[in-house]
Coordinates of N, CA and C in Angstrom, one line a residue:
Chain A
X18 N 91.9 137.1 92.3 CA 92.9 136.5 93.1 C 93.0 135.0 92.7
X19 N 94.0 134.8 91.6 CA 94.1 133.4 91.2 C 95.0 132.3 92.2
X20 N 95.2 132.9 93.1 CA 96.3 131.8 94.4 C 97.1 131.5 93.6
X21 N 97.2 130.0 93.9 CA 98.4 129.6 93.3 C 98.3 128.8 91.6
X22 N 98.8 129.4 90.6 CA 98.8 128.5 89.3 C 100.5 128.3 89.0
X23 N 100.4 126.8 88.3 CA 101.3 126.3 87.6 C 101.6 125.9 86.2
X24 N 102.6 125.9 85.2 CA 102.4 125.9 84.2 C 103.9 125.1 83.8
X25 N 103.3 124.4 82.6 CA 102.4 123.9 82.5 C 101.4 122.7 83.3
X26 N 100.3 122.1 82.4 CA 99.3 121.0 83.6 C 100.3 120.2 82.6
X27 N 100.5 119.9 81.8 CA 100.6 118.4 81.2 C 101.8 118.4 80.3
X28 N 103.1 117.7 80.2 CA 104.0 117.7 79.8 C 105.2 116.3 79.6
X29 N 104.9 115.9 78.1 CA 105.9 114.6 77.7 C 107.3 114.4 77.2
X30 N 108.1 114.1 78.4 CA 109.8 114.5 78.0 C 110.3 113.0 77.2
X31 N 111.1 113.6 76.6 CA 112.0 112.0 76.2 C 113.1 112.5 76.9
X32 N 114.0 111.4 77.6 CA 115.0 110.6 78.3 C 116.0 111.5 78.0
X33 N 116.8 112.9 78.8 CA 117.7 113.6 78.6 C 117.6 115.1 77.8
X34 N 115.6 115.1 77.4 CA 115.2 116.4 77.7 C 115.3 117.6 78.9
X35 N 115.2 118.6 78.6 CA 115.5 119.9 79.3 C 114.3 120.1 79.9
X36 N 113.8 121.2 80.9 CA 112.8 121.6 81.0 C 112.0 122.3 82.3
X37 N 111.6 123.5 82.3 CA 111.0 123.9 83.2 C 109.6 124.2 83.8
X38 N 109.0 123.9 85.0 CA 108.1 124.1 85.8 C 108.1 125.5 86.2
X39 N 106.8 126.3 85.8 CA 106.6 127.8 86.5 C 105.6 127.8 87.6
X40 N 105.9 128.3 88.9 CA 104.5 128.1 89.7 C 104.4 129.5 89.9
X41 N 103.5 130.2 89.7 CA 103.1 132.1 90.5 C 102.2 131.6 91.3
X42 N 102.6 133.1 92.0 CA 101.6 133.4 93.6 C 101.2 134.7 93.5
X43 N 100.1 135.0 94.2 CA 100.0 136.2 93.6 C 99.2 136.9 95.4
X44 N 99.7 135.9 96.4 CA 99.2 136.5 97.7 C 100.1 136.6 98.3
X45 N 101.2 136.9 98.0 CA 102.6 138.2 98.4 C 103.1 137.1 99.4
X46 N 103.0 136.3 99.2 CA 103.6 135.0 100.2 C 104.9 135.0 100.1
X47 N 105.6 134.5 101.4 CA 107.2 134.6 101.2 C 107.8 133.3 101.1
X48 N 107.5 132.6 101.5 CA 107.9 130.4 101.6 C 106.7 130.1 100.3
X49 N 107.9 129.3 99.6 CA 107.2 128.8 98.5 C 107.9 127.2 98.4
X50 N 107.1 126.3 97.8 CA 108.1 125.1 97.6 C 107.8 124.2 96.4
X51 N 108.5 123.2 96.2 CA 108.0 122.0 95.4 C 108.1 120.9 95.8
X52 N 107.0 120.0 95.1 CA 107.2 118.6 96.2 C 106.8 117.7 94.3
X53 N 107.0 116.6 94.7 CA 106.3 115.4 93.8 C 105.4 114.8 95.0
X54 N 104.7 114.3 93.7 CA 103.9 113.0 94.3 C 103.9 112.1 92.9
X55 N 104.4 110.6 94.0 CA 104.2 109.3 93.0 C 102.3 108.6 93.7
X56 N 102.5 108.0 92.4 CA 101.1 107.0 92.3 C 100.7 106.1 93.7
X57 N 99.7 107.0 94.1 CA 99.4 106.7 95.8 C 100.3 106.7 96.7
X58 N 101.0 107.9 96.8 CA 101.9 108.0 97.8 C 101.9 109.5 98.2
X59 N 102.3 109.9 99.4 CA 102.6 111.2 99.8 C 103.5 112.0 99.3
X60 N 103.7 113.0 99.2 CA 104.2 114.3 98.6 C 105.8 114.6 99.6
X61 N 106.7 114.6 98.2 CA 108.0 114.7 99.2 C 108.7 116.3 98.2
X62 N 109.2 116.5 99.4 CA 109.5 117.8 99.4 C 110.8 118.0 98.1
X63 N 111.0 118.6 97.8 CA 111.7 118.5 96.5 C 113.0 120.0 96.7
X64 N 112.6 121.2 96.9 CA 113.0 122.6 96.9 C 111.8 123.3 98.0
X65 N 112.8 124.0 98.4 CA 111.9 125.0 98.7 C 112.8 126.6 98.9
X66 N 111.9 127.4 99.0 CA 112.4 129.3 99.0 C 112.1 129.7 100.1
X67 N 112.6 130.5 101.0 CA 112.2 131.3 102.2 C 112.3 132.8 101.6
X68 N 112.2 132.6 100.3 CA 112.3 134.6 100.3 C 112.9 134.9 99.0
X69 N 112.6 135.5 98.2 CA 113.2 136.0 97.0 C 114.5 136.5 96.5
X70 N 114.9 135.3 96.1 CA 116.6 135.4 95.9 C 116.9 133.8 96.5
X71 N 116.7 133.3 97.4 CA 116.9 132.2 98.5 C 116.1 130.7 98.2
X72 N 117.1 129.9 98.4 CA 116.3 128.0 97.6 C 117.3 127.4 98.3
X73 N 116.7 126.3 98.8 CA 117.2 125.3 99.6 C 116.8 124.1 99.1
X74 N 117.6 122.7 99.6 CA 117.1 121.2 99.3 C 116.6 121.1 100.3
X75 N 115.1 120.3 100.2 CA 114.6 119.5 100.6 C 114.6 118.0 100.9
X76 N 114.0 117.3 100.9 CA 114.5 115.9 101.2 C 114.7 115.4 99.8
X77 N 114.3 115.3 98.2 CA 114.6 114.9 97.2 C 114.7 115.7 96.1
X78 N 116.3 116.1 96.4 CA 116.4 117.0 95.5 C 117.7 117.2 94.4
X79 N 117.7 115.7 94.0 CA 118.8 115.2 92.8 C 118.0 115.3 91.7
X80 N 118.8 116.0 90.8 CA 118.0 116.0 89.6 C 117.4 116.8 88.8
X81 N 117.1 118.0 90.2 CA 116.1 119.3 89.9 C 117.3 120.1 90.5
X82 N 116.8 121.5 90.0 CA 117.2 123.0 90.4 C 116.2 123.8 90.5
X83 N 116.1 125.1 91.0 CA 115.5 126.0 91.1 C 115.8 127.3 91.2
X84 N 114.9 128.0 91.2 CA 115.4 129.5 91.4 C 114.3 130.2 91.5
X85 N 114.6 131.5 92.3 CA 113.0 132.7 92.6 C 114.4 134.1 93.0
X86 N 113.8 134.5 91.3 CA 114.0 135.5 91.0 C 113.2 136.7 91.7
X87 N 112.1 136.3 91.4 CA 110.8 137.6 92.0 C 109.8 136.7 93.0
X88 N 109.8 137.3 93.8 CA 109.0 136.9 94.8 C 107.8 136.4 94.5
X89 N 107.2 136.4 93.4 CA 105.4 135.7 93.0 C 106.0 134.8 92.1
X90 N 107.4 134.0 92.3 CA 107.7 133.1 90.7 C 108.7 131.7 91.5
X91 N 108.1 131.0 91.4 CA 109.7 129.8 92.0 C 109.3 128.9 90.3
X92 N 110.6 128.8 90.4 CA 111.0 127.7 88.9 C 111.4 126.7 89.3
X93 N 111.4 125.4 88.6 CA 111.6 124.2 88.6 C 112.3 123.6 87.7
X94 N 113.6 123.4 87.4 CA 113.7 122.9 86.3 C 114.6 121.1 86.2
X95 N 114.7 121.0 85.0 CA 114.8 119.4 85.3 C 115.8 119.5 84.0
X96 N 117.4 119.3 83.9 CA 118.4 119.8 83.3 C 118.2 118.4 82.3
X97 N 118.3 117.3 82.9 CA 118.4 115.7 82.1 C 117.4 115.4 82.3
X98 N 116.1 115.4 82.1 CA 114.9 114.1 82.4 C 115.3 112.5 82.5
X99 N 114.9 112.2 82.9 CA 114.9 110.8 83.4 C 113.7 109.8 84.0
X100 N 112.9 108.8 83.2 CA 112.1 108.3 83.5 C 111.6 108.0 85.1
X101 N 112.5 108.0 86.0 CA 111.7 107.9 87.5 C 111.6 109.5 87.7
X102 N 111.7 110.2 87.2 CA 111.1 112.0 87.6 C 109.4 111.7 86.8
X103 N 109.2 111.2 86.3 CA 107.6 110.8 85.8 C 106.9 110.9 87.0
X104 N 105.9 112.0 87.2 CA 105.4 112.1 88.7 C 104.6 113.6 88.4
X105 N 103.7 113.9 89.3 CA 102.8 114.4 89.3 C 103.6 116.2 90.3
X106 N 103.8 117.1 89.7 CA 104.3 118.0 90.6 C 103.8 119.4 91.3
X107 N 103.8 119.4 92.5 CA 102.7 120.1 93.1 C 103.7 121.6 93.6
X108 N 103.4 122.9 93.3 CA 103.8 124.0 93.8 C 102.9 124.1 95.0
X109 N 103.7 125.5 95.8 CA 102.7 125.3 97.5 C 103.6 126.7 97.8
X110 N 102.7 127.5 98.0 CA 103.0 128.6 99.4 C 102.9 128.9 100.3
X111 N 103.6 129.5 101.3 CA 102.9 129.8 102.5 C 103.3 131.1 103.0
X112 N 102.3 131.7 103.8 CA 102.8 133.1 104.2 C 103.7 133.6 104.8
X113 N 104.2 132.0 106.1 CA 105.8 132.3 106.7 C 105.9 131.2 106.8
X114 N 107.1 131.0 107.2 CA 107.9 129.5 107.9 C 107.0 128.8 109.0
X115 N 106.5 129.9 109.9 CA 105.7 129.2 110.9 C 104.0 129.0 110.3
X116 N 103.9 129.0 109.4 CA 102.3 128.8 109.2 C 102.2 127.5 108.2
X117 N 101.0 127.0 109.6 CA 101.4 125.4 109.0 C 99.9 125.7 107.3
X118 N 99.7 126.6 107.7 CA 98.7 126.1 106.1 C 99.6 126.9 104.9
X119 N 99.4 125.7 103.8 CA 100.0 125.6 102.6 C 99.0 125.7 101.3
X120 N 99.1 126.6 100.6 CA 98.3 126.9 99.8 C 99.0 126.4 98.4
X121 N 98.3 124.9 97.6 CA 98.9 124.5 96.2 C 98.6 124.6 95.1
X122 N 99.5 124.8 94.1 CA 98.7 125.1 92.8 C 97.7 123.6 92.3
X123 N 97.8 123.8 91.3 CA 96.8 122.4 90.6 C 97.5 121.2 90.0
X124 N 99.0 121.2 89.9 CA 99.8 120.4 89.7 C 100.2 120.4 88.1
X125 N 101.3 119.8 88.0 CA 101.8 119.7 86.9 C 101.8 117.8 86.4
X126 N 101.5 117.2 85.5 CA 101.6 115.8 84.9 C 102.9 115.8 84.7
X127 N 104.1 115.3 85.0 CA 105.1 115.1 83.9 C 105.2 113.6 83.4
X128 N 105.5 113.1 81.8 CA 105.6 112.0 81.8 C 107.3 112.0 80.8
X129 N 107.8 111.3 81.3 CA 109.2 111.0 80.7 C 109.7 109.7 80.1
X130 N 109.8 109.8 79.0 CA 109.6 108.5 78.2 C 111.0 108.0 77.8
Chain B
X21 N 115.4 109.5 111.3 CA 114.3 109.8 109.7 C 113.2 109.8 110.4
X22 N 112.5 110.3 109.1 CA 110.7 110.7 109.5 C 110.0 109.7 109.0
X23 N 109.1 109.5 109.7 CA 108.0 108.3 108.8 C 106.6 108.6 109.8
X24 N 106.0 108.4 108.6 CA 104.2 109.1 109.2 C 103.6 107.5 108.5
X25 N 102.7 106.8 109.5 CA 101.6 105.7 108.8 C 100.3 106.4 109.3
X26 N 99.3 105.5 108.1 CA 98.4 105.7 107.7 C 97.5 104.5 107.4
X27 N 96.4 104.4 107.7 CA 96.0 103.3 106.8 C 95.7 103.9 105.6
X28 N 95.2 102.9 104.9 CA 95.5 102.7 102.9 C 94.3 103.1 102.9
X29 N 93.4 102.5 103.3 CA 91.5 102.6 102.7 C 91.2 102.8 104.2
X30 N 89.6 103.8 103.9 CA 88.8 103.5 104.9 C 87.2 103.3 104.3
X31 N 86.8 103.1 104.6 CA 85.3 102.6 104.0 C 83.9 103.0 104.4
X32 N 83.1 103.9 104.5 CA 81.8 104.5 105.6 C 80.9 104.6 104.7
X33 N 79.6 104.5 105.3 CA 78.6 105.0 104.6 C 78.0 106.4 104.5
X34 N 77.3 106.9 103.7 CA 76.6 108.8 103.9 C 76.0 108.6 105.5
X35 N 76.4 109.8 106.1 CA 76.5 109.7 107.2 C 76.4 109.3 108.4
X36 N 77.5 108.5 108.4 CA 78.5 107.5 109.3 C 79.7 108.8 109.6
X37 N 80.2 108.4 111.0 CA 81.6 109.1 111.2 C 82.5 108.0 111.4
X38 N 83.6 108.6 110.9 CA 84.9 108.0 110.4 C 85.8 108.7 111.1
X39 N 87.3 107.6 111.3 CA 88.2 108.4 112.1 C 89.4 107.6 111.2
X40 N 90.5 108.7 110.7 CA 91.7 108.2 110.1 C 92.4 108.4 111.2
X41 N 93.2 107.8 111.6 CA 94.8 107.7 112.4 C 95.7 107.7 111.5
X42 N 96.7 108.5 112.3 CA 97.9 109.0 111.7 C 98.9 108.8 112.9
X43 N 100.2 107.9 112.7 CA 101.1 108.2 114.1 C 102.9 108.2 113.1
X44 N 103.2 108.9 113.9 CA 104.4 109.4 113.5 C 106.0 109.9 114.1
X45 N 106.7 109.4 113.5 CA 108.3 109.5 113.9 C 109.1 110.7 113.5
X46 N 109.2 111.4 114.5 CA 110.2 112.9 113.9 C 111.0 113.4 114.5
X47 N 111.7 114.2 114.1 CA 112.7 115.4 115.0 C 111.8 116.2 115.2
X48 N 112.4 116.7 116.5 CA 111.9 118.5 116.7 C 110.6 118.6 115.7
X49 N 109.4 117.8 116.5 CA 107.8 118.2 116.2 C 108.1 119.6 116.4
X50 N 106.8 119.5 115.2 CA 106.3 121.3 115.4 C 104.6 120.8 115.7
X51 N 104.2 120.2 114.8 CA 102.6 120.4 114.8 C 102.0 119.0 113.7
X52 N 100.8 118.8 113.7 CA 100.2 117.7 112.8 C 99.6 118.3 111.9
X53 N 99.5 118.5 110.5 CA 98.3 118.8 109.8 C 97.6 117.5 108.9
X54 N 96.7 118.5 108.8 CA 96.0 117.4 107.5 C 95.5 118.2 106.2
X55 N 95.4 117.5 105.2 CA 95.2 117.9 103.9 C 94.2 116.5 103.5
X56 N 93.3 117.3 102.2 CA 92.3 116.2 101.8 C 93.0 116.4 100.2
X57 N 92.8 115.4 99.3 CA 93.4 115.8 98.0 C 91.9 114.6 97.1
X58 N 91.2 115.0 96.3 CA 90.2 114.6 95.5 C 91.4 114.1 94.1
X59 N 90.7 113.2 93.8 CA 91.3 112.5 92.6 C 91.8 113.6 91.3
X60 N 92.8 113.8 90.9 CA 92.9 115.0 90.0 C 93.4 116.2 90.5
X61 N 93.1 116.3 92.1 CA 93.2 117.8 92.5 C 94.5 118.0 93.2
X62 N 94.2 119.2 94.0 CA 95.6 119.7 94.4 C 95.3 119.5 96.2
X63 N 96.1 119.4 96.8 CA 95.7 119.2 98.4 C 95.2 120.3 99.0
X64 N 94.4 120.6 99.7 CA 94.0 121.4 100.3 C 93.9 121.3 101.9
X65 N 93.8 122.3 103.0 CA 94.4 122.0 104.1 C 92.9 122.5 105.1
X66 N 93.3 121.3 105.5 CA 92.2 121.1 106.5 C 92.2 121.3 108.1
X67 N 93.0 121.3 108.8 CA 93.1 121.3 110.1 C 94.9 121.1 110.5
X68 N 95.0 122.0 111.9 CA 96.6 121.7 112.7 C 96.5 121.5 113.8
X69 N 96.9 120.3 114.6 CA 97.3 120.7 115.9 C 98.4 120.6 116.3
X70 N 99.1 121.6 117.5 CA 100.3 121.8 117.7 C 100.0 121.5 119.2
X71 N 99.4 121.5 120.0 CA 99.3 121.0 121.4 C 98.2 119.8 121.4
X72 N 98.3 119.3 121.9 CA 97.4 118.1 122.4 C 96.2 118.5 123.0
X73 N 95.1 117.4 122.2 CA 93.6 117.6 122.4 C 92.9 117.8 120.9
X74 N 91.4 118.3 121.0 CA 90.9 118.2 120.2 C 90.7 119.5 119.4
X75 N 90.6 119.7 118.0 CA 90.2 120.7 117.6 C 89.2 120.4 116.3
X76 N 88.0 121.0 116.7 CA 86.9 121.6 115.8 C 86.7 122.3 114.4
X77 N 86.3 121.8 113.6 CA 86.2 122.8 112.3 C 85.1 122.5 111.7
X78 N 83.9 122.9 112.0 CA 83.1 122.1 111.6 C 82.4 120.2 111.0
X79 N 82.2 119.9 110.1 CA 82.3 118.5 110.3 C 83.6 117.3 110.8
X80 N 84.9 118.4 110.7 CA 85.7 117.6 110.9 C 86.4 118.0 111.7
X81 N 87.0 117.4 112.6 CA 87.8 117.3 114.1 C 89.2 116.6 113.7
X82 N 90.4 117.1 114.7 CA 91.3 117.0 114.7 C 91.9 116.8 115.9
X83 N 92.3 115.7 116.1 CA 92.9 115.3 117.6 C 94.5 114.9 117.4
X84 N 95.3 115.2 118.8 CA 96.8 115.2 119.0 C 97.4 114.6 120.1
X85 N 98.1 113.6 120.3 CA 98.9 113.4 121.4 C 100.1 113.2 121.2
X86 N 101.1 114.0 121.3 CA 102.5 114.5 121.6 C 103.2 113.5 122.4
X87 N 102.4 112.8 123.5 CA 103.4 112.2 124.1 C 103.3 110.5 123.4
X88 N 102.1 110.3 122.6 CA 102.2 108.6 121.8 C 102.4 109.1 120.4
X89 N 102.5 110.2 120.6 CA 102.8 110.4 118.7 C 101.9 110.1 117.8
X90 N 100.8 110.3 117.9 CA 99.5 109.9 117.4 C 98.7 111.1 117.4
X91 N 97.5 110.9 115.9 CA 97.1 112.2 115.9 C 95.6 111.4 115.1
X92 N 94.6 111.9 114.8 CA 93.6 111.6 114.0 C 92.8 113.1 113.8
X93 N 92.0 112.1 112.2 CA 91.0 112.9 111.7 C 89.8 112.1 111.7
X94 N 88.8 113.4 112.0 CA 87.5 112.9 112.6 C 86.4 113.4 111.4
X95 N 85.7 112.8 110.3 CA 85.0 113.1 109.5 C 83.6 112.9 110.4
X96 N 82.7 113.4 110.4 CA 81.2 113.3 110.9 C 80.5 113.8 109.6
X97 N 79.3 113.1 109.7 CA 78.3 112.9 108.9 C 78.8 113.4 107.7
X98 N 79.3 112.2 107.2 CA 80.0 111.7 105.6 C 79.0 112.2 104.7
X99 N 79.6 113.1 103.6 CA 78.6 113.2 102.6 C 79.6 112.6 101.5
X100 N 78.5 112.5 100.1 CA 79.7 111.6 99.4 C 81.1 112.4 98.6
X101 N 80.3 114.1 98.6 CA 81.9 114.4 98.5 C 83.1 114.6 99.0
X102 N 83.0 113.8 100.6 CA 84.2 113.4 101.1 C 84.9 112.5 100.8
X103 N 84.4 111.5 100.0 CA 85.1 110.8 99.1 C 86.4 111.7 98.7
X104 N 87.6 111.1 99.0 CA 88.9 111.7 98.5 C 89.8 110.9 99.2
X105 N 91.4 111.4 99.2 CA 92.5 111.1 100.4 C 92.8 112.2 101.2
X106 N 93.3 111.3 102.1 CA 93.5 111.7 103.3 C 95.1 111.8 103.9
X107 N 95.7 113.2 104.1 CA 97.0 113.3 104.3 C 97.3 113.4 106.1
X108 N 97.9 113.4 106.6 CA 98.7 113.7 107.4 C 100.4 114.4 107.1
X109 N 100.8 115.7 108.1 CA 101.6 115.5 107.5 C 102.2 116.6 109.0
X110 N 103.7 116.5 109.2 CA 104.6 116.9 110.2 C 105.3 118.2 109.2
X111 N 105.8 119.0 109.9 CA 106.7 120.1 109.9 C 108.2 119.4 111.3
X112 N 109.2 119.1 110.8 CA 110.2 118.6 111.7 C 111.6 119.9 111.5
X113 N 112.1 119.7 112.5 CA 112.9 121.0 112.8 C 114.5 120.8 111.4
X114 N 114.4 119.6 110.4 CA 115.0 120.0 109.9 C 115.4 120.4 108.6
X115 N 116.2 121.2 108.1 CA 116.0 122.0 106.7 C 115.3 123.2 107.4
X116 N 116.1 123.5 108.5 CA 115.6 125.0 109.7 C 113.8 125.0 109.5
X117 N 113.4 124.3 109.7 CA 112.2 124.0 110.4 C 111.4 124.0 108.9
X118 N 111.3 123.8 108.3 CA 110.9 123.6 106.8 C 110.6 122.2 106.0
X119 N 111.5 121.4 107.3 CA 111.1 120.4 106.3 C 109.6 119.1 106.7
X120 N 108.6 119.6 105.7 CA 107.3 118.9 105.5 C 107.4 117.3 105.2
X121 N 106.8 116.5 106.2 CA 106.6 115.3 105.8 C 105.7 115.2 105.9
X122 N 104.4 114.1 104.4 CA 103.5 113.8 104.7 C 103.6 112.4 104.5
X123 N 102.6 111.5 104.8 CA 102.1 110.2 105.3 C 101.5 110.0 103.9
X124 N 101.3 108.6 103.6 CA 101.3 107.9 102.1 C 99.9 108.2 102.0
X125 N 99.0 109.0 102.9 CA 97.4 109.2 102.6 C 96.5 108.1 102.6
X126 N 95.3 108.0 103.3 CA 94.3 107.4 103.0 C 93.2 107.8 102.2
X127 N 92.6 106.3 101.6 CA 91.8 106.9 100.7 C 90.5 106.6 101.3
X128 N 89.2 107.5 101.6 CA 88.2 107.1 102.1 C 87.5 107.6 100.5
X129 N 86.4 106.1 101.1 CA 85.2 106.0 100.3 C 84.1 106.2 101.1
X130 N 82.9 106.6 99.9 CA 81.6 106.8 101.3 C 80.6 106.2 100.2
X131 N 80.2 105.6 100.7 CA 78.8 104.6 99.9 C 77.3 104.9 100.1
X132 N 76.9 105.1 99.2 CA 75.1 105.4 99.8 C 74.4 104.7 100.4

């Protein structure tokens, strides 16, 4: 039972590269999300899924898209890179809407130069 | 808008208890949680409360008041791998109840 992994950990864009974030789950969880985190600051919500097929905005969500094709997979992707998306990105599951515990992968580094 | 404060640092020694405060501005509360995140790591979730009062988890306690919007984490007898940050974070009713705010985290240190 690997919970949650993301892929890749470590990744250096130049300025109007392409690119995707993979996060699997593998505890049949139905709410999945993505958040960033900047350098000593809290984690803001980015996307999130209520269910396979289904993606919503969250509070910061210029910039990025998403998609969850199969229920153990939400994607991230980042069409133009752009040096303020340089940020540390965290995948997170949960078993429903109402369950406040959130299960995260190990994060992703992005640096965009 | 939502806004969760925190203090920045807290400072204790190996077993000393420590209390982070967390107070916060939302729509349609649902509940308080907390998460610890170790330098490097990924957050992990530590405690909820959705009604007011105290709740137990072993070393660490979690307290709520709904009506000052104030919530805390209660570390007891500090060991040094509690060294890490410290989140707070709200579930508010919008983005149909989904949308997570957390608080800028404190970072507690624990000194021998």
């Amino acid at each position: 039972n690997a919970g949650v992994t993301q892929t890749p950990k470590f990744r250096v864009l130049k300025t109007g590269q392409s690119m995707t974030l993979l996060c699997a789950q593998d505890m049949n969880h139905e709410y999945m999300y993505w958040y960033r985190q900047d350098p000593g600051m809290g984690l803001r919500l980015i996307h999130y899924s209520v269910g396979e097929g289904t993606t919503a905005k969250g509070e910061v969500p210029d910039g990025y898209n998403v998609s969850r094709l199969k229920k153990q997979n939400f994607l991230l992707g980042l069409e133009s890179a752009a040096p303020s998306q340089t940020s540390v990105y965290f995948c997170a599951s949960s078993e429903s809407g109402t369950q406040e515990t959130q299960y995260f992968g190990p994060g992703t580094r992005l640096l965009v130069l | 808008g939502q806004s969760l404060e925190q203090p920045s640092e807290v400072t204790a020694v190996e077993g000393a208890i420590v209390q982070i405060n967390c107070t916060y501005q939302t729509s349609g509360f649902y509940g308080l949680s907390w998460y610890q995140q170790h330098d490097g790591g990924a957050p992990t979730f530590l405690s909820y409360n959705a009604l007011d009062g105290l709740e137990e988890t072993g070393r660490f306690s979690s307290f709520l008041s709904r009506s000052d919007s104030y919530g805390y984490l209660l570390l007891q007898e500090l060991q040094m791998k509690d060294s890490a940050s410290y989140f707070c974070a709200v579930r508010s009713e919008e983005n149909y109840g989904q949308n997570f705010v957390f608080g800028p985290g404190t970072r507690l240190s624990v000194l021998p």
